[in-house]
mmCIF file of C-alpha atoms in Angstrom:
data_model
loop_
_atom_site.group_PDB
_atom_site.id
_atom_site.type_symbol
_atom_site.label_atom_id
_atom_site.label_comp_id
_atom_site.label_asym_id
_atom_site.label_seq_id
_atom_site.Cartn_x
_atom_site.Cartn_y
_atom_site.Cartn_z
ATOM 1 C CA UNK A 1 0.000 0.000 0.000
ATOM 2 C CA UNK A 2 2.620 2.600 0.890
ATOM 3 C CA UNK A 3 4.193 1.819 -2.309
ATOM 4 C CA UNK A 4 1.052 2.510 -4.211
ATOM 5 C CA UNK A 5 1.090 5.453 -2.557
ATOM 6 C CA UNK A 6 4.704 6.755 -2.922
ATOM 7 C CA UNK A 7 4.638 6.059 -6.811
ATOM 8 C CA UNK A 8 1.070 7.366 -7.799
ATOM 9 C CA UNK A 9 2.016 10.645 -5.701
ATOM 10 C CA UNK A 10 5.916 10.881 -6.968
ATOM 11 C CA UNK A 11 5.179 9.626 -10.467
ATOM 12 C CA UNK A 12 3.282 12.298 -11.982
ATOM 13 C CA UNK A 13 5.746 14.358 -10.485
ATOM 14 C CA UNK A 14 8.343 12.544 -12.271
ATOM 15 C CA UNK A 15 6.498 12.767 -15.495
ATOM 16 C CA UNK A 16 5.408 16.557 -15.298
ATOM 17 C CA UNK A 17 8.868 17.854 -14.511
ATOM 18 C CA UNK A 18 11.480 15.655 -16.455
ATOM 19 C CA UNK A 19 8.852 14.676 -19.262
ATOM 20 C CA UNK A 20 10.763 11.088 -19.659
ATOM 21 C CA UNK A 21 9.815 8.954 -22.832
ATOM 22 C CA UNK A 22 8.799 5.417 -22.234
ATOM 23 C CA UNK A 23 8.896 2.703 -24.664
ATOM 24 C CA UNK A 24 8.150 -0.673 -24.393
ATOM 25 C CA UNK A 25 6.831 -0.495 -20.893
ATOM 26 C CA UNK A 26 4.111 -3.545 -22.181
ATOM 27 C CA UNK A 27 7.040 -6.107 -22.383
ATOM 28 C CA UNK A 28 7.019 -6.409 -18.461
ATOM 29 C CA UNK A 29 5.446 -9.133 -17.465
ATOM 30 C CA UNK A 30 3.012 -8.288 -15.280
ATOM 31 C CA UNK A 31 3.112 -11.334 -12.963
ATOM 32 C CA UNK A 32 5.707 -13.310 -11.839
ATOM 33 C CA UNK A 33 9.422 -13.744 -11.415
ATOM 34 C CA UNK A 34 11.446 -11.226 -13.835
ATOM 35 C CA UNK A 35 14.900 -9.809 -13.818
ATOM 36 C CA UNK A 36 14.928 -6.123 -15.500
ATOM 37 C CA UNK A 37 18.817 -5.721 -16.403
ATOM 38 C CA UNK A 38 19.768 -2.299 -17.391
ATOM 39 C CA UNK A 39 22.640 -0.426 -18.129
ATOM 40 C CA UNK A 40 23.649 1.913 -15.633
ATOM 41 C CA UNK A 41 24.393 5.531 -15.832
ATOM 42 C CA UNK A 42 23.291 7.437 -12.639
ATOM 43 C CA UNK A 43 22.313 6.806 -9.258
ATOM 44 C CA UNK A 44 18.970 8.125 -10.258
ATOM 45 C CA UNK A 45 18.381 4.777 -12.308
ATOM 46 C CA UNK A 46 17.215 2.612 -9.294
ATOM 47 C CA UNK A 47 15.016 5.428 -9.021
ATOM 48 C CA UNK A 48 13.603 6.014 -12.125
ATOM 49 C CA UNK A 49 13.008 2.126 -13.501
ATOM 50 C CA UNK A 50 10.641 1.485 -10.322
ATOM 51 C CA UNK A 51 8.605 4.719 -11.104
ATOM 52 C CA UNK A 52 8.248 4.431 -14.800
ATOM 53 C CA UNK A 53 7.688 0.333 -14.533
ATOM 54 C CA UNK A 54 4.145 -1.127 -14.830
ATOM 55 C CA UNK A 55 5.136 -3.066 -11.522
ATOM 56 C CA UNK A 56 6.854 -2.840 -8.724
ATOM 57 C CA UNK A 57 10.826 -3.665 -9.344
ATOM 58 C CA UNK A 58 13.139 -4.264 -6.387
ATOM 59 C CA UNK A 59 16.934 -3.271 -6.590
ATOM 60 C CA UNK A 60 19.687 -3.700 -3.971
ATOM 61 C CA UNK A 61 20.574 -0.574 -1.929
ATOM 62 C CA UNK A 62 23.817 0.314 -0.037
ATOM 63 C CA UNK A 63 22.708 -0.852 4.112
ATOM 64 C CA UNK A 64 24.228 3.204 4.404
ATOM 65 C CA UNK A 65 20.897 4.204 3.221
ATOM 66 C CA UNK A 66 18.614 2.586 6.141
ATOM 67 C CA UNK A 67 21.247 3.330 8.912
ATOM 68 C CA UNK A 68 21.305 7.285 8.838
ATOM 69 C CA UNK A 69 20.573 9.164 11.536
ATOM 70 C CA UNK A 70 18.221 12.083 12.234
ATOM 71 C CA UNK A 71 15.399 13.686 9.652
ATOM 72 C CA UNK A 72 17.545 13.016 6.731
ATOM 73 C CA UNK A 73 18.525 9.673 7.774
ATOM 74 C CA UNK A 74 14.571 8.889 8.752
ATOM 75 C CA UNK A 75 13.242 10.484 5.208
ATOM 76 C CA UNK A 76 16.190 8.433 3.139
ATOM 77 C CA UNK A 77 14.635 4.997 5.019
ATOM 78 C CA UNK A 78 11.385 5.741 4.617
ATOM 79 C CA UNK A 79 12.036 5.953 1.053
ATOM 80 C CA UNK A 80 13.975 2.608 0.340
ATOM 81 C CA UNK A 81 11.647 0.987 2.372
ATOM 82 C CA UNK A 82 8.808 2.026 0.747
ATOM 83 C CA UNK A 83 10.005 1.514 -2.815
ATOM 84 C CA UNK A 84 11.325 -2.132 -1.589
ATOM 85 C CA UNK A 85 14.982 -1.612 -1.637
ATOM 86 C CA UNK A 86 16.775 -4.202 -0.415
ATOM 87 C CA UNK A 87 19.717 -3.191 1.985
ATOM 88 C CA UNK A 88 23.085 -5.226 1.867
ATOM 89 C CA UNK A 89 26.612 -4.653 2.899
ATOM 90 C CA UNK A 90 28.360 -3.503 -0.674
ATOM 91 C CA UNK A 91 31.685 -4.163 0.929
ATOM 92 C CA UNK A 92 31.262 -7.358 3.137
ATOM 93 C CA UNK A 93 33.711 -10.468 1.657
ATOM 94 C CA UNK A 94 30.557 -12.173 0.712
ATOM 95 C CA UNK A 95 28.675 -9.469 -0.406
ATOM 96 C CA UNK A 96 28.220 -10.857 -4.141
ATOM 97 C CA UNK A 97 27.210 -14.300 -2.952
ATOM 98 C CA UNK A 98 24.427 -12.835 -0.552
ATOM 99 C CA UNK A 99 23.199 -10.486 -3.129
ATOM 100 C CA UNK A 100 22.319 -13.473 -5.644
ATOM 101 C CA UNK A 101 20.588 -15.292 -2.324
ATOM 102 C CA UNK A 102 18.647 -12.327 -1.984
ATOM 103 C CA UNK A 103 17.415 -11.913 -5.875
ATOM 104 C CA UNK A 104 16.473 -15.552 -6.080
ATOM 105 C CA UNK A 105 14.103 -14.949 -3.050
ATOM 106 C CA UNK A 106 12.718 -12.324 -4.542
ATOM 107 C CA UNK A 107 12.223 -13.708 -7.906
ATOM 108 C CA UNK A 108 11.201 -16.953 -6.296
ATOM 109 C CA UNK A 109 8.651 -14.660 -4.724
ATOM 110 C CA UNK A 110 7.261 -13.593 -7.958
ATOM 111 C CA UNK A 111 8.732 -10.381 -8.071
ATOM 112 C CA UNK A 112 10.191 -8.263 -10.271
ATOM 113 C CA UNK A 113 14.574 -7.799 -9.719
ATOM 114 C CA UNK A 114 16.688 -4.834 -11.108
ATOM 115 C CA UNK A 115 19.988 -5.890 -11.490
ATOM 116 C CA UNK A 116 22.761 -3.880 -13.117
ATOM 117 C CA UNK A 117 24.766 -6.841 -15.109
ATOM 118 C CA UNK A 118 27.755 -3.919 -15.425
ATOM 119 C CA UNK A 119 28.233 -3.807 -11.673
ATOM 120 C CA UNK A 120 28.622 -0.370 -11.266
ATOM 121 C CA UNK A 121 28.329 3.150 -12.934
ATOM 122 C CA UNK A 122 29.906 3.679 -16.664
ATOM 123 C CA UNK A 123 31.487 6.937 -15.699
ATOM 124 C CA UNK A 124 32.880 7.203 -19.478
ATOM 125 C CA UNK A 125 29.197 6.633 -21.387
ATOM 126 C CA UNK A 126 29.833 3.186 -22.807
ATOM 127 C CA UNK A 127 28.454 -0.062 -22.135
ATOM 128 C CA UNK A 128 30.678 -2.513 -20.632
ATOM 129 C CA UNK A 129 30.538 -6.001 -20.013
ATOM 130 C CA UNK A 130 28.144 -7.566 -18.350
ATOM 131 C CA UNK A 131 28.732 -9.999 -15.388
ATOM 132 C CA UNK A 132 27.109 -13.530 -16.007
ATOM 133 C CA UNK A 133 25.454 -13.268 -12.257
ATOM 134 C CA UNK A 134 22.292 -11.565 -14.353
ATOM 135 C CA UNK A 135 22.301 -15.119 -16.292
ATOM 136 C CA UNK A 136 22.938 -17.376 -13.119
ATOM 137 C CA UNK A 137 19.842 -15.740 -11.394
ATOM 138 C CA UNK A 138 17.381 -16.334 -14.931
ATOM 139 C CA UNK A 139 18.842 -19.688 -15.108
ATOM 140 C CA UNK A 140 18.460 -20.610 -11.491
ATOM 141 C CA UNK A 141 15.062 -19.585 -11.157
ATOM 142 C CA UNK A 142 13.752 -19.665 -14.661
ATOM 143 C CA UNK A 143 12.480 -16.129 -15.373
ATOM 144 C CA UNK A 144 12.986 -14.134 -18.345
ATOM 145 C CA UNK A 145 15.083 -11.519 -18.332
ATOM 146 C CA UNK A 146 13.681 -7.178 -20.043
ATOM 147 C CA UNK A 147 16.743 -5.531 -21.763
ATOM 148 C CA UNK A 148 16.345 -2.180 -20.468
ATOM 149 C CA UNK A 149 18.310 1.021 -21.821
ATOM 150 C CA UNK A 150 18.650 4.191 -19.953
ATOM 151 C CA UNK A 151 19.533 6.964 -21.992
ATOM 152 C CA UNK A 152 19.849 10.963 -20.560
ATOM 153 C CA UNK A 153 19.370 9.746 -16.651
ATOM 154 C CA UNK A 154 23.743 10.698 -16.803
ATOM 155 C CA UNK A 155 22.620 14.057 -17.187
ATOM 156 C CA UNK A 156 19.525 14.485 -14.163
ATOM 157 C CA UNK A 157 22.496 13.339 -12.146
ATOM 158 C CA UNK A 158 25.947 12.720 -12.941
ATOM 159 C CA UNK A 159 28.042 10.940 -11.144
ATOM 160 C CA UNK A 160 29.716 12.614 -8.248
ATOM 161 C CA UNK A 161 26.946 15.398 -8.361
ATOM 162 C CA UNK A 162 24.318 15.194 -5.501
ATOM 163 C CA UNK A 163 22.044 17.252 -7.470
ATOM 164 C CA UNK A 164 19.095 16.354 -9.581
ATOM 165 C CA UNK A 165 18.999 18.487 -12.869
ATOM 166 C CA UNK A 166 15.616 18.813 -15.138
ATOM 167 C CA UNK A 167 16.539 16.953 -17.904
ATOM 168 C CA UNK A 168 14.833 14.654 -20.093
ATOM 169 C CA UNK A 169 15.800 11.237 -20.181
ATOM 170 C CA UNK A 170 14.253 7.844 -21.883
ATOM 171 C CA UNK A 171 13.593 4.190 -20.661
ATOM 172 C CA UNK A 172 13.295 1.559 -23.451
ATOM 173 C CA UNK A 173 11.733 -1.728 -21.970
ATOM 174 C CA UNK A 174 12.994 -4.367 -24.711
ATOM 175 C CA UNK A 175 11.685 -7.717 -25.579
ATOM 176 C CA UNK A 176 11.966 -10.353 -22.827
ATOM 177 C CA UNK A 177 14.632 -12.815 -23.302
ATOM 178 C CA UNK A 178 13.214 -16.392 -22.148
ATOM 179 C CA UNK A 179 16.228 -18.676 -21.163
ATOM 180 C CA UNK A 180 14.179 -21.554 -20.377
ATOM 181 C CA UNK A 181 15.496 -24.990 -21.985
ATOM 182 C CA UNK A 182 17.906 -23.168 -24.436
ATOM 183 C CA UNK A 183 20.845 -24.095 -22.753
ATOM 184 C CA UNK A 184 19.388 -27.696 -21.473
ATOM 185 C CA UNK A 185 22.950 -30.139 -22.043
ATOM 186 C CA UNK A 186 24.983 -26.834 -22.439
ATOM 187 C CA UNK A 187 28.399 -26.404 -19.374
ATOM 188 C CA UNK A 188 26.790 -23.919 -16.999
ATOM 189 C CA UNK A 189 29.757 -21.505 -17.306
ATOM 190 C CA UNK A 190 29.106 -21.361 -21.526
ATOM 191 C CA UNK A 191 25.465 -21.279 -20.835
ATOM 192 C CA UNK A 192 25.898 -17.988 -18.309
ATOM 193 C CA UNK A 193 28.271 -16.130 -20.550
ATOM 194 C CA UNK A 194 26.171 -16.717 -23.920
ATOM 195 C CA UNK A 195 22.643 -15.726 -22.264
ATOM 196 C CA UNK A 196 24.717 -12.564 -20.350
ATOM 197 C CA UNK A 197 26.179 -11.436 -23.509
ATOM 198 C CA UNK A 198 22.731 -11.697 -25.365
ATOM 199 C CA UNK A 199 21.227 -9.898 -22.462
ATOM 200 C CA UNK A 200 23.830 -6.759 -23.127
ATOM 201 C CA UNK A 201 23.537 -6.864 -26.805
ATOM 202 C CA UNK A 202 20.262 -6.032 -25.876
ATOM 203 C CA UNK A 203 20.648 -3.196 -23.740
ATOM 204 C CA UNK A 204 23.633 -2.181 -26.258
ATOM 205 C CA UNK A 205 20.712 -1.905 -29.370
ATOM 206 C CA UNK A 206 17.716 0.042 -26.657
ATOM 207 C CA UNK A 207 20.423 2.719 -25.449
ATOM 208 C CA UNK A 208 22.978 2.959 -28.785
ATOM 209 C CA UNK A 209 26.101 3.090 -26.452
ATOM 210 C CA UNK A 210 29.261 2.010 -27.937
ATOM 211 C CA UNK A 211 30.479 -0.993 -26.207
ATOM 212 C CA UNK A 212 33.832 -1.587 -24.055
ATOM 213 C CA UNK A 213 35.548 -5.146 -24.265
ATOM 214 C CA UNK A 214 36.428 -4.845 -20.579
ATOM 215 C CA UNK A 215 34.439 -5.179 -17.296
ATOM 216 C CA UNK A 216 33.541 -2.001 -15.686
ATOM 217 C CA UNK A 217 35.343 -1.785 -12.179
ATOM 218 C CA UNK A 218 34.426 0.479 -9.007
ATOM 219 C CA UNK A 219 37.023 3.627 -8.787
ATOM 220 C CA UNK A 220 39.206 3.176 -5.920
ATOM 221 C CA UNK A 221 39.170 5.262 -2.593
ATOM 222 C CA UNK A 222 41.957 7.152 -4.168
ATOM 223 C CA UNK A 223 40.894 7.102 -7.484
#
């Protein structure tokens, strides 16, 4: 109910001030287990695929975000909460292996999963490779898996910049990609790495990035 509420309050919001396009929106599922895999541009994205979705979509969140302190700290838990963020230590050893436990619940829940196959931010505009744990989770659990392409969300707000600008941006909802019995026989490392790389081919086509060879990495402390 209180996400009902936060997204048809927020939403039109959303919609009146940053005018985003929307295409493809019908090629969620409505029902059931889904993974929407997107390329990632902005910390605004976890944002703005749950608000422009025809369904509630669940994404991972940084445990920083439901342990403030304060107003701010209150407001910025209220929020996750609402919108069904899932908290997890980003820099715990098993972080990556606890992440995966927690999408399969939630798929196994029939629920819709954001997952950024990139890992992390492109900080240069292109689209690097994707990690096969988007693959292991439609594989374990036997959902399909909605390319989605962000394109402009780099500009509401850059990385490093706290502040949201009013610019337009677009969300392009592709076809779903069904990997059930395609890979029956197939090694389970060949059959992750095909279905991942079909999954960012995808997302390459809906948000016309040029591609990198390499795997994006996290900037260091220093960096």
């Amino acid at each position: 109910m209180l996400y009902r509420a936060a997204k048809g309050t927020v939403s039109p919001v959303v919609r009146a001030l940053w005018r985003p396009q929307v295409d493809g929106a019908d090629n969620v599922p409505r029902h059931g287990g889904v993974l929407l895999a997107s390329n990632h541009l902005s910390f605004i994205d976890s944002v703005v695929i749950p608000l422009v979705a025809p369904r509630q979509v669940r994404f991972l969140a940084k445990s920083d975000y439901f342990t403030g302190t304060g107003a701010k700290g209150a407001a910025s838990r209220l929020w996750f909460e609402t919108m069904g963020m899932i908290p997890v230590e980003r820099d715990d050893s098993q972080a990556a292996a606890k992440s995966l436990e927690l999408a399969l619940r939630v798929l196994a829940a029939g629920d819709a999963f954001g997952i950024y196959p990139e890992g992390t931010r492109s900080r240069d505009g292109r689209l690097y490779r994707g990690h096969t744990g988007v693959a292991h989770l439609a594989l374990t659990a036997g959902v399909p898996v909605v390319p989605v392409g962000l394109i402009g969300t780099d500009k509401v707000q850059p990385v490093g910049d706290s502040r949201v600008h009013r610019e337009q941006f677009t969300v392009r909802f592709g076809a779903p990609i069904n990997p059930v019995g395609r890979w029956t026989g197939v090694p389970a490392g060949r059959a992750r790495r095909e279905l991942t790389d079909q999954v960012m081919d995808a997302i390459a086509q809906l948000s016309g990035q040029p591609r990198a060879a390499a795997y994006n990495e996290r900037p260091s402390a220093t960096g």
